[in-house]
Each structure stands twice: as structure tokens, then as C-alpha cells.
Short mmCIF file of C-alpha atoms (C1' of nucleotides) in Angstrom, two decimals:
data_model
loop_
_atom_site.label_atom_id
_atom_site.label_comp_id
_atom_site.label_asym_id
_atom_site.label_seq_id
_atom_site.Cartn_x
_atom_site.Cartn_y
_atom_site.Cartn_z
CA MET A 503 -17.68 -15.98 -1.26
CA ASP A 504 -18.63 -15.57 -4.92
CA LYS A 505 -16.01 -14.55 -7.38
CA MET A 506 -12.82 -13.39 -5.70
CA ILE A 507 -12.29 -9.64 -5.70
CA SER A 508 -8.76 -8.54 -6.41
CA GLN A 509 -6.80 -6.63 -3.78
CA ALA A 510 -6.33 -3.83 -6.31
CA VAL A 511 -10.07 -3.19 -6.19
CA ILE A 512 -10.24 -3.45 -2.42
CA ARG A 513 -7.45 -0.91 -1.99
CA ARG A 514 -9.53 1.55 -3.97
CA LEU A 515 -12.76 1.13 -2.02
CA PRO A 516 -11.82 3.25 0.97
CA ARG A 517 -10.92 6.06 -1.36
CA TYR A 518 -14.29 5.91 -3.09
CA TYR A 519 -15.88 5.86 0.34
CA ARG A 520 -13.98 8.98 1.37
CA TYR A 521 -14.89 10.94 -1.75
CA LEU A 522 -18.51 9.97 -1.49
CA GLY A 523 -18.52 10.99 2.17
CA GLU A 524 -17.20 14.43 1.17
CA LEU A 525 -19.81 14.79 -1.58
CA LEU A 526 -22.44 13.80 0.95
CA ASP A 527 -21.21 16.45 3.37
CA ASP A 528 -21.32 18.97 0.53
CA GLY A 529 -24.96 18.10 -0.08
CA VAL A 530 -24.40 16.58 -3.53
CA GLU A 531 -27.27 14.25 -4.32
CA ARG A 532 -26.08 12.35 -7.36
CA ILE A 533 -22.91 11.89 -9.37
CA SER A 534 -21.97 10.20 -12.64
CA SER A 535 -18.94 7.98 -13.00
CA ASN A 536 -17.59 10.61 -15.30
CA ASP A 537 -17.78 13.46 -12.83
CA LEU A 538 -16.37 11.30 -10.06
CA SER A 539 -13.54 10.23 -12.34
CA LYS A 540 -12.54 13.84 -12.86
CA ARG A 541 -12.41 14.52 -9.13
CA MET A 542 -10.55 11.36 -8.25
CA HIS A 543 -8.20 11.23 -11.20
CA VAL A 544 -9.18 7.69 -12.17
CA THR A 545 -11.03 6.56 -15.28
CA ALA A 546 -14.85 6.42 -15.28
CA SER A 547 -14.49 2.95 -16.70
CA GLN A 548 -12.54 1.77 -13.71
CA ILE A 549 -15.10 3.22 -11.31
CA ARG A 550 -17.93 1.37 -13.04
CA GLN A 551 -15.96 -1.86 -13.24
CA ASP A 552 -14.99 -1.64 -9.58
CA LEU A 553 -18.51 -0.98 -8.37
CA ASN A 554 -20.03 -3.68 -10.55
CA ASN A 555 -17.97 -6.26 -8.76
CA PHE A 556 -20.43 -5.81 -5.90
CA GLY A 557 -23.65 -5.00 -7.65
CA GLY A 558 -25.37 -2.44 -9.87
CA PHE A 559 -25.57 0.62 -7.65
CA GLY A 560 -26.29 3.09 -10.41
CA GLN A 561 -29.06 3.92 -12.79
CA GLN A 562 -28.76 4.51 -16.51
CA GLY A 563 -29.24 8.08 -17.52
CA TYR A 564 -28.99 9.23 -13.87
CA GLY A 565 -25.72 8.13 -12.38
CA TYR A 566 -25.23 7.15 -8.76
CA ASN A 567 -27.13 8.36 -5.76
CA VAL A 568 -24.38 9.63 -3.42
CA ALA A 569 -26.00 8.73 -0.12
CA TYR A 570 -26.99 5.27 -1.31
CA LEU A 571 -23.61 4.42 -2.86
CA HIS A 572 -21.78 5.75 0.23
CA GLU A 573 -23.92 3.53 2.43
CA GLU A 574 -23.39 0.48 0.19
CA ILE A 575 -19.66 0.84 0.05
CA GLY A 576 -19.69 1.28 3.80
CA ASN A 577 -21.52 -2.01 4.08
CA ILE A 578 -19.04 -3.72 1.77
CA LEU A 579 -16.14 -2.43 3.85
CA GLY A 580 -17.92 -3.33 7.04
CA VAL A 581 -17.61 0.12 8.59
CA ASN A 582 -21.25 0.28 9.49
CA GLU A 583 -20.75 -2.36 12.17
CA THR A 584 -18.78 -2.06 15.35
CA HIS A 585 -15.32 -3.57 15.50
CA ASN A 586 -13.61 -3.94 18.83
CA VAL A 587 -9.87 -3.40 18.71
CA ILE A 588 -7.11 -3.91 21.26
CA VAL A 589 -3.64 -2.39 20.92
CA ILE A 590 -0.69 -4.44 22.03
CA GLY A 591 2.44 -2.42 22.64
CA ALA A 592 1.83 0.81 24.57
CA GLY A 593 4.83 2.75 23.29
CA ASN A 594 4.51 6.05 21.46
CA LEU A 595 3.10 4.45 18.34
CA GLY A 596 0.67 2.28 20.27
CA GLN A 597 -0.65 5.21 22.25
CA ALA A 598 -0.93 7.26 19.09
CA ILE A 599 -2.84 4.54 17.26
CA ALA A 600 -5.11 4.04 20.25
CA GLY A 601 -5.90 7.75 20.24
CA TYR A 602 -6.08 8.02 16.48
CA VAL A 603 -8.54 5.22 15.89
CA LYS A 604 -10.73 6.52 18.66
CA PHE A 605 -11.04 9.74 16.70
CA GLU A 606 -12.08 8.01 13.57
CA LYS A 607 -15.71 7.11 13.30
CA HIS A 608 -16.32 4.04 11.07
CA GLY A 609 -17.20 1.73 13.93
CA PHE A 610 -13.72 0.91 15.17
CA ARG A 611 -13.57 1.00 18.95
CA ILE A 612 -10.45 0.65 21.08
CA ILE A 613 -11.33 -1.34 24.15
CA GLY A 614 -7.93 -2.31 25.50
CA LEU A 615 -4.24 -1.33 25.58
CA PHE A 616 -1.65 -3.91 26.54
CA ASP A 617 2.07 -4.10 27.10
CA ILE A 618 4.65 -6.43 28.65
CA ASN A 619 6.58 -3.77 30.52
CA PRO A 620 5.51 -3.97 34.20
CA GLU A 621 6.42 -0.33 34.69
CA LEU A 622 3.54 0.68 32.44
CA LYS A 623 0.97 -1.35 34.32
CA GLY A 624 -2.01 0.71 35.37
CA LYS A 625 -0.84 3.83 33.61
CA ARG A 626 -3.72 5.82 32.11
CA VAL A 627 -3.72 6.80 28.46
CA ARG A 628 -6.76 8.97 28.01
CA ASP A 629 -9.64 6.72 29.04
CA LEU A 630 -7.66 3.48 28.76
CA THR A 631 -5.61 1.77 31.43
CA ILE A 632 -2.54 -0.10 30.29
CA GLN A 633 -2.89 -3.79 31.13
CA MET A 634 -0.32 -6.56 31.19
CA LEU A 635 -0.23 -8.97 28.30
CA ASP A 636 -0.58 -11.84 30.80
CA ASP A 637 -4.09 -10.60 31.52
CA LEU A 638 -5.12 -10.84 27.88
CA PRO A 639 -6.60 -14.39 28.02
CA GLU A 640 -8.93 -13.31 30.82
CA PHE A 641 -9.78 -10.09 28.96
CA VAL A 642 -10.65 -11.96 25.79
CA LYS A 643 -13.04 -14.19 27.70
CA HIS A 644 -15.12 -11.24 28.81
CA ASN A 645 -14.79 -9.01 25.75
CA ASP A 646 -15.52 -9.53 22.12
CA VAL A 647 -12.18 -8.63 20.59
CA GLU A 648 -12.08 -8.72 16.80
CA ILE A 649 -8.82 -6.99 15.90
CA ALA A 650 -5.42 -6.76 17.57
CA ALA A 651 -3.18 -3.92 16.52
CA LEU A 652 0.48 -4.88 17.09
CA THR A 653 2.62 -1.87 17.79
CA LEU A 654 5.62 -3.60 19.26
CA PRO A 655 9.20 -4.42 18.31
CA LYS A 656 9.68 -7.01 15.58
CA THR A 657 11.52 -9.28 18.01
CA SER A 658 8.34 -10.00 19.95
CA ALA A 659 5.77 -9.49 17.18
CA LYS A 660 5.68 -13.03 15.85
CA THR A 661 5.27 -14.68 19.27
CA VAL A 662 2.60 -12.24 20.36
CA ALA A 663 0.76 -12.66 17.07
CA MET A 664 0.59 -16.39 17.51
CA LYS A 665 -0.59 -16.02 21.09
CA VAL A 666 -3.28 -13.60 20.00
CA VAL A 667 -4.54 -15.93 17.26
CA ASN A 668 -4.63 -18.84 19.68
CA LEU A 669 -6.84 -16.76 21.94
CA GLY A 670 -9.36 -16.51 19.10
CA ILE A 671 -8.53 -13.10 17.67
CA HIS A 672 -8.34 -13.69 13.95
CA ALA A 673 -7.44 -10.25 12.63
CA ILE A 674 -4.13 -8.43 13.07
CA TRP A 675 -3.31 -4.87 12.17
CA ASN A 676 0.47 -5.24 12.08
CA PHE A 677 2.77 -2.25 12.60
CA ALA A 678 5.80 -4.38 13.44
CA HIS A 679 8.52 -4.55 10.82
CA VAL A 680 8.16 -8.22 10.17
CA ASP A 681 6.02 -10.52 7.99
CA LEU A 682 3.45 -12.60 9.78
CA ASP A 683 2.03 -14.33 6.75
CA ASP A 684 2.95 -17.86 7.77
CA ILE A 685 0.51 -17.82 10.68
CA GLU A 686 -2.61 -19.82 9.98
CA ASN A 687 -6.16 -18.69 10.27
CA VAL A 688 -5.69 -14.99 10.56
CA VAL A 689 -6.32 -11.97 8.39
CA ILE A 690 -3.39 -9.60 8.37
CA GLU A 691 -3.09 -5.98 7.30
CA ASN A 692 0.39 -4.53 7.42
CA VAL A 693 1.41 -0.94 7.96
CA HIS A 694 5.12 -0.93 7.34
CA LEU A 695 6.09 2.66 8.01
CA SER A 696 9.75 2.26 7.19
CA ASP A 697 8.87 0.62 3.86
CA SER A 698 6.72 3.63 3.12
CA LEU A 699 9.56 5.98 3.97
CA MET A 700 11.94 4.07 1.74
CA GLN A 701 9.54 4.26 -1.15
CA LEU A 702 9.36 7.99 -0.64
CA SER A 703 13.16 8.13 -0.57
CA TYR A 704 13.34 6.19 -3.85
CA ASN A 705 10.85 8.46 -5.53
CA ILE A 706 12.70 11.55 -4.34
CA THR A 707 15.90 10.26 -5.95
CA GLN A 708 14.09 9.53 -9.22
CA HIS A 709 12.43 12.91 -9.18
CA LYS A 710 15.81 14.59 -9.00
CA ASN A 711 17.17 12.86 -12.11
CA MET B 1392 15.77 8.48 -15.69
CA ASP B 1393 16.11 5.48 -17.99
CA LYS B 1394 13.13 3.21 -18.40
CA MET B 1395 10.44 3.90 -15.89
CA ILE B 1396 10.24 1.39 -13.05
CA SER B 1397 6.69 0.42 -12.05
CA GLN B 1398 5.45 1.21 -8.57
CA ALA B 1399 4.71 -2.49 -8.13
CA VAL B 1400 8.47 -3.13 -8.26
CA ILE B 1401 9.31 -0.24 -5.99
CA ARG B 1402 6.88 -1.42 -3.37
CA ARG B 1403 8.75 -4.72 -3.23
CA LEU B 1404 12.25 -3.26 -2.86
CA PRO B 1405 12.02 -2.44 0.85
CA ARG B 1406 10.96 -5.99 1.52
CA TYR B 1407 13.94 -7.41 -0.35
CA TYR B 1408 16.09 -4.99 1.60
CA ARG B 1409 14.68 -6.18 4.88
CA TYR B 1410 15.14 -9.88 4.13
CA LEU B 1411 18.70 -9.32 2.91
CA GLY B 1412 19.44 -7.35 6.06
CA GLU B 1413 18.25 -10.30 8.15
CA LEU B 1414 20.33 -12.73 6.10
CA LEU B 1415 23.30 -10.46 6.60
CA ASP B 1416 22.76 -10.40 10.35
CA ASP B 1417 22.54 -14.19 10.29
CA GLY B 1418 25.91 -14.36 8.59
CA VAL B 1419 24.62 -15.79 5.33
CA GLU B 1420 27.06 -15.01 2.55
CA ARG B 1421 25.22 -15.85 -0.62
CA ILE B 1422 21.70 -16.73 -1.68
CA SER B 1423 20.04 -17.90 -4.89
CA SER B 1424 16.85 -16.39 -6.19
CA ASN B 1425 15.27 -19.79 -5.56
CA ASP B 1426 16.16 -19.90 -1.87
CA LEU B 1427 15.12 -16.32 -1.38
CA SER B 1428 11.84 -17.02 -3.15
CA LYS B 1429 11.05 -19.77 -0.65
CA ARG B 1430 11.66 -17.49 2.31
CA MET B 1431 9.75 -14.53 0.91
CA HIS B 1432 6.87 -16.44 -0.70
CA VAL B 1433 7.38 -14.82 -4.10
CA THR B 1434 8.55 -16.47 -7.30
CA ALA B 1435 12.24 -16.69 -8.10
CA SER B 1436 11.37 -15.33 -11.52
CA GLN B 1437 9.93 -12.22 -10.00
CA ILE B 1438 12.98 -11.64 -7.89
CA ARG B 1439 15.29 -11.89 -10.87
CA GLN B 1440 13.09 -9.71 -13.01
CA ASP B 1441 12.80 -7.07 -10.28
CA LEU B 1442 16.53 -6.90 -9.64
CA ASN B 1443 17.40 -6.81 -13.31
CA ASN B 1444 15.51 -3.57 -13.65
CA PHE B 1445 18.44 -2.01 -11.90
CA GLY B 1446 21.35 -4.13 -13.03
CA GLY B 1447 22.86 -7.57 -12.94
CA PHE B 1448 23.73 -8.06 -9.29
CA GLY B 1449 24.10 -11.83 -9.40
CA GLN B 1450 26.47 -14.32 -10.86
CA GLN B 1451 25.52 -17.43 -12.82
CA GLY B 1452 26.11 -20.63 -10.95
CA TYR B 1453 26.63 -18.73 -7.69
CA GLY B 1454 23.60 -16.64 -6.93
CA TYR B 1455 23.71 -13.29 -5.16
CA ASN B 1456 26.20 -12.04 -2.63
CA VAL B 1457 24.05 -10.98 0.29
CA ALA B 1458 26.18 -8.08 1.52
CA TYR B 1459 26.62 -6.69 -1.94
CA LEU B 1460 22.98 -6.98 -2.96
CA HIS B 1461 21.89 -5.47 0.35
CA GLU B 1462 24.19 -2.53 -0.21
CA GLU B 1463 23.04 -2.03 -3.80
CA ILE B 1464 19.33 -2.11 -2.96
CA GLY B 1465 20.10 0.34 -0.17
CA ASN B 1466 21.67 2.64 -2.73
CA ILE B 1467 18.71 2.33 -5.04
CA LEU B 1468 16.31 3.19 -2.20
CA GLY B 1469 18.59 6.00 -1.08
CA VAL B 1470 18.82 4.78 2.49
CA ASN B 1471 22.59 5.05 2.57
CA GLU B 1472 22.35 8.83 2.47
CA THR B 1473 21.03 11.12 5.16
CA HIS B 1474 17.55 12.51 4.77
CA ASN B 1475 16.45 15.34 7.01
CA VAL B 1476 12.81 15.19 8.02
CA ILE B 1477 10.54 17.60 9.81
CA VAL B 1478 7.24 16.61 11.33
CA ILE B 1479 4.35 19.05 11.09
CA GLY B 1480 1.57 18.38 13.55
CA ALA B 1481 2.77 17.56 17.06
CA GLY B 1482 -0.23 15.54 18.22
CA ASN B 1483 0.02 11.95 19.36
CA LEU B 1484 0.71 10.63 15.89
CA GLY B 1485 3.24 13.34 15.10
CA GLN B 1486 5.14 12.68 18.31
CA ALA B 1487 5.01 8.96 17.71
CA ILE B 1488 6.33 9.32 14.15
CA ALA B 1489 9.06 11.63 15.33
CA GLY B 1490 10.14 9.05 17.88
CA TYR B 1491 9.66 6.09 15.59
CA VAL B 1492 11.72 7.37 12.72
CA LYS B 1493 14.49 8.36 15.07
CA PHE B 1494 14.68 4.71 16.08
CA GLU B 1495 14.97 3.53 12.53
CA LYS B 1496 18.43 3.63 11.05
CA HIS B 1497 18.35 4.03 7.28
CA GLY B 1498 19.55 7.60 7.31
CA PHE B 1499 16.30 9.36 8.14
CA ARG B 1500 16.87 12.10 10.73
CA ILE B 1501 14.13 14.10 12.41
CA ILE B 1502 15.39 17.64 12.81
CA GLY B 1503 12.23 19.57 13.64
CA LEU B 1504 8.74 19.26 15.07
CA PHE B 1505 6.17 21.92 14.31
CA ASP B 1506 2.60 22.77 15.22
CA ILE B 1507 0.18 25.65 14.99
CA ASN B 1508 -1.20 25.36 18.49
CA PRO B 1509 0.53 28.09 20.59
CA GLU B 1510 0.01 26.05 23.74
CA LEU B 1511 2.49 23.51 22.48
CA LYS B 1512 5.21 26.05 21.77
CA GLY B 1513 8.47 25.19 23.42
CA LYS B 1514 7.27 21.86 24.75
CA ARG B 1515 9.98 19.24 24.67
CA VAL B 1516 9.40 15.89 22.97
CA ARG B 1517 12.47 13.81 23.73
CA ASP B 1518 15.31 15.87 22.24
CA LEU B 1519 13.06 18.01 20.04
CA THR B 1520 11.39 21.28 20.95
CA ILE B 1521 8.01 21.97 19.37
CA GLN B 1522 8.22 25.06 17.20
CA MET B 1523 5.49 27.19 15.70
CA LEU B 1524 4.67 26.74 12.02
CA ASP B 1525 5.22 30.49 11.51
CA ASP B 1526 8.88 29.89 12.25
CA LEU B 1527 9.23 27.33 9.49
CA PRO B 1528 10.43 29.69 6.73
CA GLU B 1529 13.32 30.85 8.92
CA PHE B 1530 14.08 27.22 9.90
CA VAL B 1531 14.20 26.09 6.30
CA LYS B 1532 16.67 28.80 5.49
CA HIS B 1533 19.14 27.45 7.97
CA ASN B 1534 18.47 23.75 7.64
CA ASP B 1535 18.49 21.37 4.71
CA VAL B 1536 15.00 19.92 5.01
CA GLU B 1537 14.19 17.23 2.47
CA ILE B 1538 11.00 15.64 3.71
CA ALA B 1539 7.97 16.97 5.58
CA ALA B 1540 5.81 14.48 7.42
CA LEU B 1541 2.29 15.84 7.75
CA THR B 1542 0.54 14.49 10.83
CA LEU B 1543 -2.24 16.96 11.06
CA PRO B 1544 -6.03 17.11 10.50
CA LYS B 1545 -7.19 16.94 6.93
CA THR B 1546 -8.71 20.39 7.22
CA SER B 1547 -5.31 22.05 7.34
CA ALA B 1548 -3.26 19.46 5.42
CA LYS B 1549 -3.70 20.90 1.95
CA THR B 1550 -2.84 24.48 2.92
CA VAL B 1551 0.19 23.40 4.95
CA ALA B 1552 1.35 21.12 2.13
CA MET B 1553 1.30 23.98 -0.35
CA LYS B 1554 3.15 26.23 2.07
CA VAL B 1555 5.78 23.57 2.62
CA VAL B 1556 6.30 23.07 -1.09
CA ASN B 1557 6.61 26.81 -1.65
CA LEU B 1558 9.35 26.87 0.95
CA GLY B 1559 11.29 24.42 -1.19
CA ILE B 1560 10.53 21.12 0.50
CA HIS B 1561 9.61 18.79 -2.36
CA ALA B 1562 8.75 15.60 -0.55
CA ILE B 1563 5.76 14.92 1.67
CA TRP B 1564 5.06 11.93 3.83
CA ASN B 1565 1.34 12.40 4.20
CA PHE B 1566 -0.60 10.97 7.15
CA ALA B 1567 -3.60 13.26 6.70
CA HIS B 1568 -6.71 11.67 5.35
CA VAL B 1569 -6.80 13.66 2.16
CA ASP B 1570 -5.30 13.45 -1.33
CA LEU B 1571 -2.62 15.99 -2.14
CA ASP B 1572 -1.90 14.84 -5.63
CA ASP B 1573 -2.92 18.01 -7.40
CA ILE B 1574 0.01 19.94 -5.88
CA GLU B 1575 2.77 20.52 -8.41
CA ASN B 1576 6.42 19.70 -8.04
CA VAL B 1577 6.31 17.44 -5.04
CA VAL B 1578 6.78 13.74 -4.38
CA ILE B 1579 4.07 12.35 -2.11
CA GLU B 1580 3.86 9.15 -0.16
CA ASN B 1581 0.62 8.51 1.63
CA VAL B 1582 0.01 6.60 4.84
CA HIS B 1583 -3.74 6.40 5.10
CA LEU B 1584 -4.28 4.52 8.32
CA SER B 1585 -8.02 4.50 8.15
CA ASP B 1586 -7.92 3.12 4.63
CA SER B 1587 -5.70 0.37 5.91
CA LEU B 1588 -8.14 -0.38 8.74
CA MET B 1589 -11.04 -0.52 6.29
CA GLN B 1590 -9.20 -2.97 4.08
CA LEU B 1591 -8.62 -5.12 7.13
CA SER B 1592 -12.32 -4.86 7.96
CA TYR B 1593 -13.28 -5.93 4.42
CA ASN B 1594 -10.94 -8.91 4.53
CA ILE B 1595 -12.32 -9.99 7.88
CA THR B 1596 -15.84 -10.01 6.49
CA GLN B 1597 -14.72 -12.06 3.48
CA HIS B 1598 -12.82 -14.45 5.66
CA LYS B 1599 -15.96 -15.22 7.64
CA ASN B 1600 -17.97 -16.25 4.58
"C1'" DT C 1313 -39.31 10.33 -26.97
"C1'" DA C 1314 -34.34 11.91 -26.88
"C1'" DG C 1315 -30.42 12.26 -24.05
"C1'" DA C 1316 -27.64 10.55 -20.59
"C1'" DT C 1317 -25.28 7.19 -18.35
"C1'" DT C 1318 -24.98 2.73 -16.69
"C1'" DG C 1319 -23.61 -2.34 -16.89
"C1'" DT C 1320 -20.96 -5.35 -19.47
"C1'" DT C 1321 -18.37 -7.28 -23.25
"C1'" DA C 1322 -14.27 -6.85 -26.00
"C1'" DA C 1323 -9.61 -4.89 -26.74
"C1'" DT C 1324 -5.46 -3.37 -24.88
"C1'" DC C 1325 -2.00 -2.93 -21.88
"C1'" DG C 1326 1.13 -4.24 -18.27
"C1'" DA C 1327 2.80 -7.33 -14.87
"C1'" DT C 1328 3.89 -12.00 -13.60
"C1'" DT C 1329 5.51 -16.49 -14.61
"C1'" DA C 1330 7.84 -19.94 -17.39
"C1'" DA C 1331 11.51 -21.37 -20.15
"C1'" DC C 1332 16.08 -21.59 -21.61
"C1'" DA C 1333 20.42 -20.03 -23.53
"C1'" DA C 1334 24.44 -17.80 -21.54
"C1'" DT C 1335 27.98 -18.24 -18.35
"C1'" DC C 1336 30.21 -18.59 -13.96
"C1'" DT D 181 34.39 -29.98 -17.34
"C1'" DA D 182 29.64 -30.56 -15.20
"C1'" DG D 183 26.36 -28.38 -12.39
"C1'" DA D 184 24.14 -24.46 -10.85
"C1'" DT D 185 21.98 -20.36 -11.42
"C1'" DT D 186 21.64 -16.06 -13.54
"C1'" DG D 187 19.82 -12.68 -17.15
"C1'" DT D 188 16.55 -12.31 -20.55
"C1'" DT D 189 13.14 -13.53 -23.99
"C1'" DA D 190 8.66 -15.53 -24.68
"C1'" DA D 191 4.11 -17.00 -22.95
"C1'" DT D 192 0.52 -16.33 -19.82
"C1'" DC D 193 -2.28 -14.17 -16.88
"C1'" DG D 194 -4.79 -10.37 -14.88
"C1'" DA D 195 -6.03 -5.66 -14.63
"C1'" DT D 196 -7.27 -1.50 -17.02
"C1'" DT D 197 -9.42 0.95 -20.66
"C1'" DA D 198 -12.48 1.41 -24.57
"C1'" DA D 199 -16.70 0.64 -26.76
"C1'" DC D 200 -21.43 0.11 -27.01
"C1'" DA D 201 -25.94 -2.03 -26.37
"C1'" DA D 202 -29.30 -1.78 -22.67
"C1'" DT D 203 -32.27 1.17 -20.26
"C1'" DC D 204 -33.68 4.79 -17.20
#
DNA sequence: TAGATTGTTAATCGATTAACAATC
DNA sequence: TAGATTGTTAATCGATTAACAATC
């Protein structure tokens, strides 16, 4: 990789992508950093800086072509390719995530749902059948699994994560309330719902005073 | 409020809280910023700076008392008080969130589950009964609702959010894929799952190169 | 060509890290 | 008291914003 892009920039990319998608749906052909900045409540300067980390997508005197920029950011994010995802932990959250991601376009495809509870074995969740975690090695052999979403209790998360990585899955979407950052050779994205709720709680308290 | 605390600091507080909770469970009585820094993979300097935004919780030559610091951060985050939450949107995600939060301790209590789909009316989800959104005004009159979690499609999110705020609920935990930041007089915390997935996708691509 | 708007450099701002005096 | 470790100030680093020359 060339120069390292900061996570602050990367966190903003999906939001640009979303706004450009909406503009595209609205039939808007071109937009200037200034107009986009007004819609998104960020500075035009930041938009131009962010985009220029990846290349010059605009044109002086014209602005940015919406369709082109949308496409390019999609490429940067990798949402124009297919990503196969399995969900491990078939509780409420796991089932919800399995259903949710399926609804999203963006190339993410849920191809398996796993659990350790034998009672769930064979149960159908929409068009998926819950499989046992013991069958994962065999499954991985025959399917190209890129991402494992972990929607399981924090007690088992670490062990399962290591198992998953050993099987050759090098990306984890972690919903368990535990840090997995000491595992080698894996890209991790955390969704810590209770952290999010606590931040909300803090901001409520501040807002009152 | 005194001096404004940056969101960067606030985002780290729940993580401190979690680690201190684990230390507490393990029976650890005191910890220095240095030891904590090694566990958490952050600098000791940052820990001390972060904490000193809120007060001097440590003692020179001793470090921090785990139980005391845990309690204090809990107070700062507001998790030692009860927060009543309703969930609007009783789809898979809504039901999962309702169940998930119930499991968490930290004083968050789900007291209502709403939807607009008449077919869901009266359906039981664990110990909650799905109510119609039209009944929300009456519900709010009789219950002290602090937070509304929005787990509904982005098409209806904005309208529902404004309705909710007008009813006097000034905190929104937003799962809809839309920005609500132009609504007045409300504290918003976003959980944009598809953004999170795209960030993961980006980092996977980088990791490969 | 004149006007608009980018790409990019320079200036500012804020957050993180380092250092150390205060103090338990 | 001596050693340890905080609280806090100062130094550094990185991210954001401003400015403007390049150029469509």
C-alpha cells in the first residue's frame, strides 16, 4: 500500500458513498465540494482532502461527476465485489444480522449460519439452515468465506475467533463485547452495541446540564 | 457543563469501564495506569489524561482503586441510573436489540416495542407486546421514556424521529441508515451497520496489498 | 476568455505523548 | 525516608481548515 490512509478518513467514506448514492437516485449529475459540504455538514476542504487521498476524481470549474465518484468510492470500499459472509452465533442478534445484511446490497452475501447449541441444528432461518460449528472446517473447504460475523457471548468469542482465523478466514465482524486485537493476521471491525448505548447515556447526561 | 470533553475521550470511556469491570471480577484491588496501559494497548499517558478530565481518581505511589474507579466511570457514563428505552421497528433487528439490551445490565430497560405494521399488533416478543406507533403518545404520557431506539427503514426514520422528539423523547439510538442530525433538541447516537461493514471491506482490501 | 472549482500547499487547531514535579 | 505513581505542563504529532495557484 502507498501512503497509509488514516482511519478518520476511512470512517467518512461510507457516508460520502451514501450521500452520492442518494444524489444519484435523485438524478443529480454533478456536485461541487461546496454543495456537498452544505448537505453533509462537513467542510468542503475536508471533502477535497479526503478524496485526494485516493486520486483526483474532480475537474476544475466543474466539480465532481456524481455517478463516477460514487462508483470510485464504491471501488475503494470494495462494495462492487462480492463478499461471502458467515454468521457464527444464531441467537436473536445473529439471526437479525443474517437477515439485515441480506437486505443490503453492496455485495455482501450471507452464505452460512452457525451455532454450538445442538438444539438449533437444522433449524431454518429464512433461506439459511443453522449448522453446527463443528462442521465449519468442512464448510470452509467448499466455500469461499471471506468474513465471519461473531454474534456470540464474549465467553466464547475469543476461542471461536482464533478457530476461524486458523481455518483461513481473515476478517471478523465482531459483535461480542470483548477485544480481539491480539489475534494475529486478521482484520477486525467491532460493533460494540453496549459501548454505543453508554456513549448515548453520557451525552444525555451532558445535554441535561 | 464545565470544559467540553472531546468525543474521542468519550468513545474510550466504555472501554475503560469494561476492563475495570473485568479486573473487579478477577478480584484485582488496584491498578496503575502503566499496568492498565499494557492490558488495553493504549499509552499510560492517555489513560491519565482521559481520567483527569473528570477528576483525580488515583493516588500517587498507589495507582487507582479498581472498584472506586469502576464506580466513578459508571457514574460519568450514567450507567448506575435506570434508563427506560423503547424500540420502534419490530423487525428482526428491533426484536434482537430489544432482547440484547435486556440482557445487558447497566441500567437500560426496554419498556416498549412499537411498529406501524398492523399485522404485528399484539404479537408477543419475550415479555413485550408489540404496540402500534399510533399508541405511542398515550404510552409516553404514562411512562418515563428516555431513549427511543429506531430500528426501521430509512424511509420512515426521519418522520418517526421527529414525532418521537415532539413527544418529549430527547435521545435517539439510531439504527436507520440515514442522518438525523438536523433535528433540534435531541441527542443522537448512530449505529450504522452497513458503514461498519464497508469499513471492514476497505480494511480487508488494504490488508491484501 | 472569464468564472468556477479543483488539487495541493501552508496555517491552524486539537489530540496524543513525553516529561517531571508533586505527593502518597 | 525512598520508591512508586499520579496529576499536569510542555512538546510533538496528526488532522482539519484556510488559502490560492492551477486549470477546466
